[in-house]
């Protein structure tokens, strides 16, 4: 449900950057979505279809790159790919290893068209 | 575009104090049908319920229909360039939340973001709190619901200044809504501001409002495994109120089990068992609230 406001934030952010770079349109947007970002990709795709209408992004190809979860244990220093959320460190049993990747919700890059 | 339902209007969000007349734009509007131009070959002007964003496309259809935007027909050339951004999509909300936080800190206002599923008793907990603490602390309330002034009326009756945010179809409050509401509510220096979020255990967890603490409320009529099913809300909260304890004899709900589920997600979470109906546990809740001042 919150994906539409996130889609609008994406359009907002990309439009600001595109205009600042003199773009006449945006042809590609690359979005990075962490596995544990709290956003459902299908819902975001659906929301984006509506959000881009009548904007510089209207004809842009939207690419979604998923970002795998990665944890780091602050106790023993182990870096590992967690098999699920909220699991203890597989090595030392620390109940709260830090999730260092997987929460991302970012615009990685955009392709803009400028008219010469 | 409206951020709640995606229609052409800017916003459906309504801020209103109990008893105040409704102001701002009309929110029960008609959604216009889609205009892609092709279905409108005749040359008359369309009458719409409100201005909408497709108007200039209509003009194209009337005047320049034969002119297609094929690159080959143009003398000028397009150049494509890639810009690396790596920008956080939530940055705008997070920045506004930090602005709110700075404002609250400067005025020494303690802000609680109350989140839960619908029906777990957020408003009832607030009502009792406001009535019982009326003499000992200044409290202000922001109520978030999709529709109605019902909660704001209850809070007003409990004696606290309140503003209702109706999000329309929106499933959460965001930092900008709180920023706007606070400007109308004008909470006093040194007061407590309770923000009752939209009843929803999923979406509000992503949106920082600028609160001092986040309080998640679960009631004993819900499943004890809820923290594992909806982890983000329990992960981001500092306190969990387990409400409706007066019903414990009648339901299969284990306090220990819910704590176990929640602590697996957030080992730092504190718990207080309360009943908004009987008042059980409220002294501990009040101690916790007052303790935020000394921290």
Short mmCIF file of C-alpha atoms in Angstrom, two decimals:
data_model
loop_
_atom_site.label_atom_id
_atom_site.label_comp_id
_atom_site.label_asym_id
_atom_site.label_seq_id
_atom_site.Cartn_x
_atom_site.Cartn_y
_atom_site.Cartn_z
CA UNK A 1 0.00 0.00 0.00
CA UNK A 2 2.80 2.43 0.80
CA UNK A 3 4.42 1.65 -2.55
CA UNK A 4 2.60 4.49 -4.30
CA UNK A 5 4.08 7.14 -2.03
CA UNK A 6 7.47 5.53 -2.58
CA UNK A 7 6.90 5.58 -6.35
CA UNK A 8 6.04 9.29 -6.14
CA UNK A 9 9.21 9.91 -4.14
CA UNK A 10 11.20 8.19 -6.89
CA UNK A 11 9.58 10.34 -9.58
CA UNK A 12 10.23 13.44 -7.49
CA UNK A 13 13.88 12.62 -6.86
CA UNK A 14 14.59 11.63 -10.47
CA UNK A 15 12.78 14.69 -11.88
CA UNK A 16 14.78 17.04 -9.67
CA UNK A 17 18.08 15.45 -10.72
CA UNK A 18 17.10 15.27 -14.40
CA UNK A 19 16.08 18.93 -14.54
CA UNK A 20 19.23 19.98 -12.72
CA UNK A 21 21.18 18.27 -15.49
CA UNK A 22 19.21 19.90 -18.30
CA UNK A 23 17.34 16.78 -19.36
CA UNK A 24 14.39 16.86 -21.71
CA UNK A 25 13.38 13.36 -20.70
CA UNK A 26 14.54 10.36 -18.74
CA UNK A 27 15.02 7.12 -20.66
CA UNK A 28 16.08 4.74 -17.91
CA UNK A 29 15.87 4.58 -14.13
CA UNK A 30 17.76 1.99 -12.12
CA UNK A 31 16.26 1.26 -8.73
CA UNK A 32 18.03 -0.80 -6.08
CA UNK A 33 15.72 -2.76 -3.79
CA UNK A 34 17.04 -4.59 -0.77
CA UNK A 35 15.51 -7.99 -0.02
CA UNK A 36 14.41 -6.62 3.33
CA UNK A 37 13.50 -3.08 2.31
CA UNK A 38 9.86 -3.57 3.22
CA UNK A 39 8.78 -2.87 -0.34
CA UNK A 40 7.16 -5.42 -2.61
CA UNK A 41 8.62 -5.17 -6.08
CA UNK A 42 5.40 -6.07 -7.90
CA UNK A 43 3.47 -3.45 -5.95
CA UNK A 44 6.14 -0.85 -6.68
CA UNK A 45 6.14 -1.72 -10.40
CA UNK A 46 2.40 -1.26 -10.48
CA UNK A 47 2.61 2.04 -8.63
CA UNK A 48 5.41 3.29 -10.88
CA UNK A 49 3.27 2.78 -13.99
CA UNK A 50 0.85 5.35 -12.62
CA UNK A 51 3.36 7.65 -10.98
CA UNK A 52 5.39 8.31 -14.15
CA UNK A 53 2.43 9.52 -16.20
CA UNK A 54 2.86 13.06 -17.53
CA UNK A 55 6.34 13.35 -16.08
CA UNK A 56 9.84 13.32 -17.58
CA UNK A 57 9.91 9.61 -16.71
CA UNK A 58 6.84 8.75 -18.71
CA UNK A 59 8.69 6.66 -21.31
CA UNK A 60 11.58 5.56 -19.15
CA UNK A 61 12.53 1.94 -18.78
CA UNK A 62 12.46 1.17 -15.07
CA UNK A 63 15.04 -1.41 -14.02
CA UNK A 64 14.90 -3.09 -10.66
CA UNK A 65 18.06 -4.49 -9.16
CA UNK A 66 17.61 -6.62 -6.09
CA UNK A 67 20.18 -6.26 -3.33
CA UNK A 68 20.94 -9.39 -1.33
CA UNK A 69 20.93 -9.29 2.43
CA UNK A 70 24.29 -9.31 4.15
CA UNK A 71 24.99 -9.33 7.85
CA UNK A 72 28.00 -8.56 9.99
CA UNK A 73 28.37 -9.80 13.55
CA UNK A 74 29.62 -7.05 15.87
CA UNK A 75 30.80 -9.63 18.41
CA UNK A 76 32.96 -11.97 16.35
CA UNK A 77 33.33 -9.98 13.13
CA UNK A 78 31.84 -12.64 10.86
CA UNK A 79 30.40 -11.44 7.55
CA UNK A 80 27.68 -13.73 6.27
CA UNK A 81 24.58 -13.99 4.11
CA UNK A 82 21.70 -14.48 6.55
CA UNK A 83 19.30 -17.29 5.72
CA UNK A 84 16.43 -15.32 7.18
CA UNK A 85 15.77 -12.19 9.14
CA UNK A 86 16.41 -11.86 12.85
CA UNK A 87 18.57 -14.96 13.15
CA UNK A 88 21.54 -15.13 15.51
CA UNK A 89 25.12 -15.14 14.25
CA UNK A 90 25.81 -18.68 12.95
CA UNK A 91 29.29 -18.61 14.45
CA UNK A 92 29.10 -17.13 17.95
CA UNK A 93 25.35 -17.03 18.55
CA UNK A 94 25.12 -13.24 19.07
CA UNK A 95 21.35 -12.65 18.82
CA UNK A 96 21.64 -9.36 16.96
CA UNK A 97 24.11 -9.37 14.08
CA UNK A 98 23.84 -6.15 12.11
CA UNK A 99 22.17 -6.21 8.71
CA UNK A 100 24.58 -4.20 6.55
CA UNK A 101 22.86 -4.77 3.20
CA UNK A 102 19.29 -5.64 2.29
CA UNK A 103 17.41 -2.59 3.59
CA UNK A 104 18.30 -0.43 0.58
CA UNK A 105 15.69 1.55 -1.24
CA UNK A 106 17.71 3.66 -3.65
CA UNK A 107 17.81 5.22 -7.08
CA UNK A 108 21.11 3.90 -8.35
CA UNK A 109 21.36 5.69 -11.69
CA UNK A 110 19.38 7.36 -14.44
CA UNK A 111 19.84 7.87 -18.19
CA UNK A 112 18.76 11.28 -19.34
CA UNK A 113 18.14 12.68 -22.81
CA UNK A 114 19.37 16.15 -23.58
CA UNK A 115 18.53 18.01 -26.75
CA UNK A 116 21.39 19.69 -28.55
CA UNK B 1 -0.44 13.43 -8.34
CA UNK B 2 -2.18 12.47 -5.14
CA UNK B 3 0.07 10.25 -3.05
CA UNK B 4 -2.72 8.23 -1.58
CA UNK B 5 -4.79 7.02 -4.48
CA UNK B 6 -2.85 8.15 -7.52
CA UNK B 7 -5.52 10.41 -8.98
CA UNK B 8 -4.69 13.78 -10.51
CA UNK B 9 -5.22 15.92 -7.45
CA UNK B 10 -2.37 17.09 -5.30
CA UNK B 11 -3.55 15.68 -2.06
CA UNK B 12 -6.52 14.20 -0.29
CA UNK B 13 -5.08 14.73 3.12
CA UNK B 14 -7.26 16.71 5.48
CA UNK B 15 -6.13 18.35 8.70
CA UNK B 16 -8.91 19.31 11.02
CA UNK B 17 -9.52 20.11 14.65
CA UNK B 18 -12.76 18.92 16.27
CA UNK B 19 -15.49 21.50 15.79
CA UNK B 20 -13.56 23.41 13.11
CA UNK B 21 -15.17 23.78 9.69
CA UNK B 22 -13.62 21.80 6.91
CA UNK B 23 -11.30 23.83 4.75
CA UNK B 24 -9.14 23.22 1.76
CA UNK B 25 -10.15 21.53 -1.42
CA UNK B 26 -13.11 19.29 -1.94
CA UNK B 27 -11.93 15.77 -1.37
CA UNK B 28 -14.89 13.78 -2.60
CA UNK B 29 -14.09 14.42 -6.23
CA UNK B 30 -14.92 12.50 -9.34
CA UNK B 31 -12.08 10.62 -10.90
CA UNK B 32 -11.80 11.59 -14.55
CA UNK B 33 -11.50 8.85 -17.13
CA UNK B 34 -8.22 8.31 -18.93
CA UNK B 35 -7.39 10.63 -21.80
CA UNK B 36 -4.81 9.31 -24.15
CA UNK B 37 -5.95 11.60 -26.91
CA UNK B 38 -6.86 8.93 -29.42
CA UNK B 39 -10.47 8.66 -28.41
CA UNK B 40 -11.04 12.39 -28.77
CA UNK B 41 -10.80 13.25 -32.43
CA UNK B 42 -13.55 15.83 -32.39
CA UNK B 43 -12.51 19.37 -31.78
CA UNK B 44 -14.53 20.52 -28.82
CA UNK B 45 -13.29 21.35 -25.38
CA UNK B 46 -13.93 18.87 -22.62
CA UNK B 47 -15.54 19.86 -19.40
CA UNK B 48 -13.86 18.36 -16.39
CA UNK B 49 -14.54 18.33 -12.70
CA UNK B 50 -11.15 19.80 -12.15
CA UNK B 51 -8.00 20.62 -14.04
CA UNK B 52 -5.88 17.67 -14.67
CA UNK B 53 -2.44 16.97 -15.92
CA UNK B 54 -3.29 15.68 -19.37
CA UNK B 55 -4.59 18.92 -20.80
CA UNK B 56 -1.63 19.73 -22.99
CA UNK B 57 -1.78 16.33 -24.62
CA UNK B 58 -5.31 17.10 -25.69
CA UNK B 59 -4.06 20.22 -27.43
CA UNK B 60 -1.59 18.12 -29.34
CA UNK B 61 -4.40 16.00 -30.65
CA UNK B 62 -6.33 18.99 -31.89
CA UNK B 63 -3.59 20.93 -33.58
CA UNK B 64 -0.62 18.75 -34.41
CA UNK B 65 -2.04 15.32 -34.69
CA UNK B 66 -0.14 14.44 -37.87
CA UNK B 67 3.14 15.44 -36.35
CA UNK B 68 4.61 12.39 -34.70
CA UNK B 69 7.66 12.51 -32.50
CA UNK B 70 9.90 10.28 -34.50
CA UNK B 71 13.55 11.17 -34.05
CA UNK B 72 14.20 10.97 -37.80
CA UNK B 73 11.87 13.88 -38.44
CA UNK B 74 13.89 16.22 -36.31
CA UNK B 75 16.95 18.20 -37.13
CA UNK B 76 18.20 18.36 -33.59
CA UNK B 77 19.75 15.32 -31.94
CA UNK B 78 19.28 13.76 -28.55
CA UNK B 79 22.15 12.82 -26.38
CA UNK B 80 21.88 10.18 -23.71
CA UNK B 81 23.98 10.32 -20.60
CA UNK B 82 24.02 8.27 -17.45
CA UNK B 83 24.03 9.88 -14.02
CA UNK B 84 24.96 7.79 -11.02
CA UNK B 85 22.81 8.82 -8.09
CA UNK B 86 22.85 6.13 -5.36
CA UNK B 87 20.27 8.18 -3.56
CA UNK B 88 18.02 6.94 -0.79
CA UNK B 89 14.40 7.06 -1.88
CA UNK B 90 13.21 7.66 1.67
CA UNK B 91 15.62 10.58 2.04
CA UNK B 92 12.92 13.21 1.66
CA UNK B 93 10.80 11.73 4.44
CA UNK B 94 13.84 11.09 6.61
CA UNK B 95 15.02 14.68 6.17
CA UNK B 96 11.62 16.07 7.07
CA UNK B 97 11.54 13.73 10.08
CA UNK B 98 14.86 15.14 11.24
CA UNK B 99 13.52 18.68 10.86
CA UNK B 100 10.54 17.71 13.01
CA UNK B 101 12.89 16.11 15.53
CA UNK B 102 14.98 19.25 15.76
CA UNK B 103 11.88 21.37 16.33
CA UNK B 104 10.65 19.01 19.05
CA UNK B 105 14.05 18.94 20.74
CA UNK B 106 14.30 22.70 20.77
CA UNK B 107 10.93 22.96 22.49
CA UNK B 108 11.62 19.98 24.75
CA UNK B 109 8.56 18.17 23.41
CA UNK B 110 8.53 14.40 23.94
CA UNK B 111 6.94 12.71 20.94
CA UNK B 112 5.48 9.22 20.93
CA UNK B 113 4.51 7.46 17.70
CA UNK B 114 1.84 4.91 18.59
CA UNK B 115 1.52 2.10 16.07
CA UNK B 116 -0.56 -1.07 15.98
CA UNK B 117 -3.06 -3.11 14.01
CA UNK B 118 -6.56 -1.65 13.88
CA UNK B 119 -8.50 -2.47 17.03
CA UNK B 120 -5.69 -3.13 19.47
CA UNK B 121 -6.77 -0.18 21.60
CA UNK B 122 -4.51 2.75 20.74
CA UNK B 123 -7.23 5.32 21.25
CA UNK B 124 -8.48 3.71 24.47
CA UNK B 125 -4.96 3.65 25.90
CA UNK B 126 -4.60 7.32 25.01
CA UNK B 127 -7.97 8.27 26.47
CA UNK B 128 -7.16 6.78 29.86
CA UNK B 129 -3.67 8.24 29.79
CA UNK B 130 -4.90 11.74 29.02
CA UNK B 131 -7.61 11.64 31.67
CA UNK B 132 -5.36 10.28 34.40
CA UNK B 133 -2.36 12.46 33.66
CA UNK B 134 -4.39 15.61 33.00
CA UNK B 135 -2.93 17.43 36.01
CA UNK B 136 0.65 16.24 35.76
CA UNK B 137 1.62 16.75 32.12
CA UNK B 138 0.65 18.82 29.09
CA UNK B 139 -0.42 16.50 26.33
CA UNK B 140 -1.21 17.14 22.67
CA UNK B 141 -2.46 14.58 20.18
CA UNK B 142 -2.25 14.01 16.44
CA UNK B 143 -4.78 11.43 15.29
CA UNK B 144 -4.21 9.56 12.04
CA UNK B 145 -7.03 7.71 10.33
CA UNK B 146 -8.13 7.21 6.76
CA UNK B 147 -11.52 8.74 7.46
CA UNK B 148 -13.68 10.36 10.16
CA UNK B 149 -13.20 12.67 13.12
CA UNK B 150 -14.31 9.96 15.55
CA UNK B 151 -10.97 9.48 17.29
CA UNK B 152 -10.31 13.20 17.51
CA UNK B 153 -13.69 13.69 19.16
CA UNK B 154 -12.84 11.01 21.74
CA UNK B 155 -9.48 12.60 22.47
CA UNK B 156 -11.00 16.06 22.74
CA UNK B 157 -13.53 14.67 25.22
CA UNK B 158 -10.61 13.21 27.19
CA UNK B 159 -9.31 16.75 27.54
CA UNK B 160 -6.38 17.15 25.16
CA UNK B 161 -5.92 19.53 22.21
CA UNK B 162 -6.04 17.36 19.13
CA UNK B 163 -5.79 17.54 15.37
CA UNK B 164 -7.09 14.83 13.10
CA UNK B 165 -5.23 13.88 9.93
CA UNK B 166 -7.43 12.01 7.49
CA UNK B 167 -5.17 10.34 4.99
CA UNK B 168 -7.93 9.43 2.53
CA UNK B 169 -6.79 6.07 1.25
CA UNK B 170 -3.30 6.45 2.70
CA UNK B 171 -2.08 3.64 4.90
CA UNK B 172 0.39 5.57 7.07
CA UNK B 173 1.37 8.99 8.35
CA UNK B 174 4.53 10.55 6.99
CA UNK B 175 6.85 13.23 8.31
CA UNK B 176 5.40 15.97 6.11
CA UNK B 177 1.88 15.32 7.38
CA UNK B 178 3.13 15.57 10.95
CA UNK B 179 5.02 18.75 10.11
CA UNK B 180 1.85 20.36 8.75
CA UNK B 181 -0.31 19.10 11.60
CA UNK B 182 2.10 20.39 14.24
CA UNK B 183 1.93 23.89 12.75
CA UNK B 184 -1.81 23.93 13.33
CA UNK B 185 -1.76 22.12 16.66
CA UNK B 186 0.99 24.27 18.20
CA UNK B 187 2.07 21.95 21.02
CA UNK B 188 3.43 23.78 24.06
CA UNK B 189 7.04 23.87 25.16
CA UNK B 190 7.80 20.95 27.48
CA UNK B 191 4.68 19.00 26.49
CA UNK B 192 4.09 15.42 25.36
CA UNK B 193 2.87 14.90 21.83
CA UNK B 194 1.14 11.59 21.14
CA UNK B 195 0.84 10.66 17.47
CA UNK B 196 -1.68 7.91 16.91
CA UNK B 197 -0.70 6.43 13.57
CA UNK B 198 -3.08 4.81 11.08
CA UNK B 199 -4.00 1.32 12.32
CA UNK B 200 -1.68 -0.79 10.22
CA UNK B 201 1.19 -2.97 11.33
CA UNK B 202 3.10 -2.83 8.04
CA UNK B 203 3.46 0.50 6.24
CA UNK B 204 3.93 2.97 9.13
CA UNK B 205 7.12 1.16 10.16
CA UNK B 206 8.98 2.61 7.15
CA UNK B 207 8.13 6.23 7.88
CA UNK B 208 10.06 8.08 10.54
CA UNK B 209 7.95 10.97 11.82
CA UNK B 210 10.60 12.58 13.99
CA UNK B 211 9.34 10.89 17.14
CA UNK B 212 11.36 10.43 20.33
CA UNK B 213 10.10 6.87 20.82
CA UNK B 214 7.97 4.42 18.92
CA UNK B 215 5.42 2.42 20.91
CA UNK B 216 3.84 -0.67 19.36
CA UNK B 217 0.60 -1.88 20.88
CA UNK B 218 -0.63 -5.46 20.62
CA UNK B 219 -3.73 -6.82 22.32
CA UNK B 220 -4.21 -10.25 23.85
CA UNK B 221 -6.97 -11.02 21.36
CA UNK B 222 -4.36 -11.07 18.61
CA UNK B 223 -1.97 -13.93 17.88
CA UNK B 224 1.11 -14.14 20.07
CA UNK B 225 3.13 -14.85 16.93
CA UNK B 226 2.31 -11.45 15.43
CA UNK B 227 5.79 -10.01 16.07
CA UNK B 228 7.26 -12.74 13.88
CA UNK B 229 4.67 -12.23 11.18
CA UNK B 230 5.00 -8.44 11.11
CA UNK B 231 8.58 -7.99 12.24
CA UNK B 232 9.49 -4.49 11.03
CA UNK B 233 7.11 -2.75 13.41
CA UNK B 234 8.49 -4.63 16.41
CA UNK B 235 12.03 -4.12 15.19
CA UNK B 236 11.69 -0.34 15.06
CA UNK B 237 9.78 0.15 18.35
CA UNK B 238 11.29 0.80 21.77
CA UNK B 239 8.27 -0.17 23.88
CA UNK B 240 5.55 -2.77 23.39
CA UNK B 241 2.29 -2.30 25.28
CA UNK B 242 0.35 -5.55 25.60
CA UNK B 243 -3.22 -4.32 25.96
CA UNK B 244 -6.56 -5.83 27.02
CA UNK B 245 -4.99 -7.85 29.84
CA UNK B 246 -8.44 -8.02 31.47
CA UNK B 247 -9.36 -10.49 28.71
CA UNK B 248 -6.46 -12.87 29.44
CA UNK B 249 -8.64 -15.41 31.31
CA UNK B 250 -10.81 -15.79 28.21
CA UNK B 251 -8.27 -16.14 25.44
CA UNK B 252 -5.41 -18.47 24.54
CA UNK B 253 -2.70 -15.86 24.60
CA UNK B 254 0.66 -16.30 26.24
CA UNK B 255 2.48 -13.16 27.37
CA UNK B 256 5.69 -15.16 27.49
CA UNK B 257 5.22 -16.36 23.93
CA UNK B 258 4.65 -12.88 22.50
CA UNK B 259 7.72 -11.60 24.34
CA UNK B 260 9.78 -14.47 23.00
CA UNK B 261 8.70 -13.73 19.42
CA UNK B 262 9.30 -10.01 19.80
CA UNK B 263 12.67 -10.31 21.55
CA UNK B 264 13.97 -12.54 18.78
CA UNK B 265 13.44 -9.59 16.45
CA UNK B 266 14.37 -6.82 18.83
CA UNK B 267 16.27 -7.87 21.98
CA UNK B 268 16.11 -4.30 23.31
CA UNK B 269 12.31 -4.03 23.28
CA UNK B 270 10.62 -3.30 26.63
CA UNK B 271 7.16 -4.57 27.54
CA UNK B 272 4.34 -3.34 29.75
CA UNK B 273 1.13 -5.36 30.19
CA UNK B 274 -1.86 -3.03 30.45
CA UNK B 275 -5.61 -2.93 30.30
CA UNK B 276 -7.11 0.32 29.04
CA UNK B 277 -10.41 -0.93 30.44
CA UNK B 278 -9.38 -1.76 34.00
CA UNK B 279 -6.33 0.45 34.27
CA UNK B 280 -4.02 -2.44 35.11
CA UNK B 281 -0.38 -1.65 34.39
CA UNK B 282 -0.91 2.02 33.65
CA UNK B 283 1.29 3.15 36.56
CA UNK B 284 4.22 1.41 34.84
CA UNK B 285 3.34 3.08 31.53
CA UNK B 286 3.23 6.47 33.24
CA UNK B 287 6.58 5.80 34.92
CA UNK B 288 8.01 4.93 31.52
CA UNK B 289 6.60 8.12 29.99
CA UNK B 290 7.93 10.32 32.78
CA UNK B 291 11.26 8.50 32.66
CA UNK B 292 11.77 9.77 29.11
CA UNK B 293 12.25 13.22 30.59
CA UNK B 294 15.09 12.19 32.85
CA UNK B 295 16.89 10.19 30.19
#
